[in-house]
């Protein structure tokens, strides 16, 4: 599945559709049945271009899904490992780091955001796991 997550995320967040691509696929770990590293040049139907780097052998990077969109007037960057923050830069202005907060969200985003800023969206699931493990220990 290497590369499918980034393509799906780009397609979902930008609406861009791939027209063509050129990929270099490698297997660095002997014995693996599937590719564990890929560099992909992408051309979208809109004329925009993209670069994907997907790797399961990049030591020091956990699940480093990162998206950068560069335009004529500025850029944005989002990282899965820091999901509450968005880096925004406009030409001639200082770089800004925006943080997630409920009050400023669009109605559609607000509908799926249950927690205030400072609490990651997986917090409820984490507590559910703690309570479930505690219950299992009591029943054992």
Tab-separated table of C-alpha atoms in Angstrom:
chain	number	residue	atom	x	y	z
A	1	UNK	CA	0.000	0.000	0.000
A	2	UNK	CA	3.019	2.314	-0.120
A	3	UNK	CA	1.922	5.614	-1.611
A	4	UNK	CA	-1.813	4.982	-1.505
A	5	UNK	CA	-2.274	7.013	1.688
A	6	UNK	CA	-0.593	10.130	0.325
A	7	UNK	CA	-2.450	9.950	-2.985
A	8	UNK	CA	-5.777	9.513	-1.195
A	9	UNK	CA	-5.023	12.404	1.181
A	10	UNK	CA	-3.977	14.737	-1.644
A	11	UNK	CA	-7.018	13.826	-3.718
A	12	UNK	CA	-9.386	14.282	-0.759
A	13	UNK	CA	-7.933	17.591	0.481
A	14	UNK	CA	-7.268	19.305	-2.849
A	15	UNK	CA	-9.586	17.628	-5.348
A	16	UNK	CA	-6.616	17.112	-7.685
A	17	UNK	CA	-6.750	14.122	-10.027
A	18	UNK	CA	-3.658	12.412	-11.409
A	19	UNK	CA	-3.154	12.653	-15.163
A	20	UNK	CA	0.207	10.872	-15.352
A	21	UNK	CA	3.115	9.823	-13.178
A	22	UNK	CA	6.658	8.528	-13.282
A	23	UNK	CA	7.828	6.343	-10.397
A	24	UNK	CA	11.048	4.808	-9.151
A	25	UNK	CA	10.238	1.807	-6.925
A	26	UNK	CA	12.794	-0.022	-4.798
A	27	UNK	CA	13.032	-2.961	-2.434
A	28	UNK	CA	15.845	-2.205	0.011
A	29	UNK	CA	15.045	-4.933	2.541
A	30	UNK	CA	15.853	-8.304	1.020
A	31	UNK	CA	13.010	-10.790	1.114
A	32	UNK	CA	10.188	-8.265	0.993
A	33	UNK	CA	7.543	-9.107	-1.564
A	34	UNK	CA	6.536	-5.478	-2.159
A	35	UNK	CA	8.345	-2.187	-2.699
A	36	UNK	CA	9.522	-0.437	0.472
A	37	UNK	CA	10.598	2.891	-1.064
A	38	UNK	CA	9.207	5.021	-3.886
A	39	UNK	CA	9.854	8.401	-5.476
A	40	UNK	CA	6.974	9.538	-7.672
A	41	UNK	CA	6.657	12.540	-9.998
A	42	UNK	CA	2.998	13.405	-10.548
A	43	UNK	CA	1.210	15.553	-13.122
A	44	UNK	CA	-2.404	16.449	-12.334
A	45	UNK	CA	-5.221	17.096	-14.803
A	46	UNK	CA	-5.202	20.774	-13.724
A	47	UNK	CA	-1.567	21.135	-14.814
A	48	UNK	CA	-0.267	21.208	-11.230
A	49	UNK	CA	2.764	19.049	-10.442
A	50	UNK	CA	3.654	17.016	-7.389
A	51	UNK	CA	6.331	14.869	-5.824
A	52	UNK	CA	5.613	11.929	-3.517
A	53	UNK	CA	8.271	10.210	-1.469
A	54	UNK	CA	7.006	7.097	0.268
A	55	UNK	CA	9.302	4.943	2.370
A	56	UNK	CA	9.129	2.152	4.907
A	57	UNK	CA	12.893	2.258	5.412
A	58	UNK	CA	13.434	5.911	6.425
A	59	UNK	CA	15.028	5.486	9.846
A	60	UNK	CA	13.880	8.108	12.342
A	61	UNK	CA	10.555	8.786	10.643
A	62	UNK	CA	7.504	7.106	12.111
A	63	UNK	CA	4.445	7.645	9.951
A	64	UNK	CA	5.673	10.924	8.507
A	65	UNK	CA	2.766	11.777	6.224
A	66	UNK	CA	3.357	15.406	5.297
A	67	UNK	CA	1.648	17.563	2.681
A	68	UNK	CA	3.082	20.750	1.217
A	69	UNK	CA	1.151	22.821	-1.290
A	70	UNK	CA	3.176	25.565	-2.974
A	71	UNK	CA	1.497	28.305	-4.991
A	72	UNK	CA	2.285	31.639	-6.607
A	73	UNK	CA	1.259	33.652	-3.533
A	74	UNK	CA	2.157	31.311	-0.699
A	75	UNK	CA	2.289	27.815	0.699
A	76	UNK	CA	0.752	25.568	3.331
A	77	UNK	CA	2.157	22.534	5.108
A	78	UNK	CA	0.465	19.901	7.295
A	79	UNK	CA	1.994	16.896	9.087
A	80	UNK	CA	0.077	13.852	10.282
A	81	UNK	CA	2.342	13.574	13.336
A	82	UNK	CA	1.369	17.168	14.331
A	83	UNK	CA	-2.249	17.201	13.132
A	84	UNK	CA	-3.408	20.212	15.164
A	85	UNK	CA	-1.090	22.632	13.351
A	86	UNK	CA	-0.980	24.136	9.878
A	87	UNK	CA	2.035	26.074	8.615
A	88	UNK	CA	1.020	28.959	6.336
A	89	UNK	CA	3.323	31.301	4.421
A	90	UNK	CA	2.441	34.224	2.155
A	91	UNK	CA	4.963	36.093	-0.008
A	92	UNK	CA	6.594	38.934	1.914
A	93	UNK	CA	5.088	37.922	5.271
A	94	UNK	CA	6.362	35.923	8.241
A	95	UNK	CA	5.503	32.237	8.369
A	96	UNK	CA	2.465	31.527	10.560
A	97	UNK	CA	1.658	28.393	12.538
A	98	UNK	CA	-2.109	28.024	12.942
A	99	UNK	CA	-3.481	25.736	15.635
A	100	UNK	CA	-6.759	23.887	15.723
A	101	UNK	CA	-9.499	25.514	17.743
A	102	UNK	CA	-13.207	24.822	17.731
A	103	UNK	CA	-14.474	28.411	17.550
A	104	UNK	CA	-12.789	29.210	14.248
A	105	UNK	CA	-13.664	25.987	12.425
A	106	UNK	CA	-15.943	25.850	9.413
A	107	UNK	CA	-19.330	24.228	10.218
A	108	UNK	CA	-18.443	20.983	8.404
A	109	UNK	CA	-15.174	20.646	10.343
A	110	UNK	CA	-16.888	21.620	13.599
A	111	UNK	CA	-19.370	18.785	13.104
A	112	UNK	CA	-16.612	16.152	13.305
A	113	UNK	CA	-14.476	17.849	15.971
A	114	UNK	CA	-15.558	16.799	19.446
A	115	UNK	CA	-12.781	18.194	21.639
A	116	UNK	CA	-11.439	21.686	22.356
A	117	UNK	CA	-7.970	22.739	21.201
A	118	UNK	CA	-5.111	21.128	23.110
A	119	UNK	CA	-6.857	17.749	23.209
A	120	UNK	CA	-5.975	15.506	20.255
A	121	UNK	CA	-8.912	13.899	18.493
A	122	UNK	CA	-7.812	10.417	19.644
A	123	UNK	CA	-8.186	11.293	23.340
A	124	UNK	CA	-11.571	9.588	23.837
A	125	UNK	CA	-10.309	6.446	22.144
A	126	UNK	CA	-7.241	6.443	24.399
A	127	UNK	CA	-9.403	6.613	27.524
A	128	UNK	CA	-11.668	3.886	26.140
A	129	UNK	CA	-8.597	1.652	25.754
A	130	UNK	CA	-7.523	2.360	29.346
A	131	UNK	CA	-10.987	1.518	30.713
A	132	UNK	CA	-11.233	-1.588	28.545
A	133	UNK	CA	-7.830	-2.853	29.714
A	134	UNK	CA	-8.780	-2.138	33.343
A	135	UNK	CA	-12.044	-4.076	32.935
A	136	UNK	CA	-10.179	-6.991	31.354
A	137	UNK	CA	-7.749	-7.023	34.299
A	138	UNK	CA	-10.638	-7.094	36.810
A	139	UNK	CA	-12.309	-9.982	34.999
A	140	UNK	CA	-9.106	-12.021	34.709
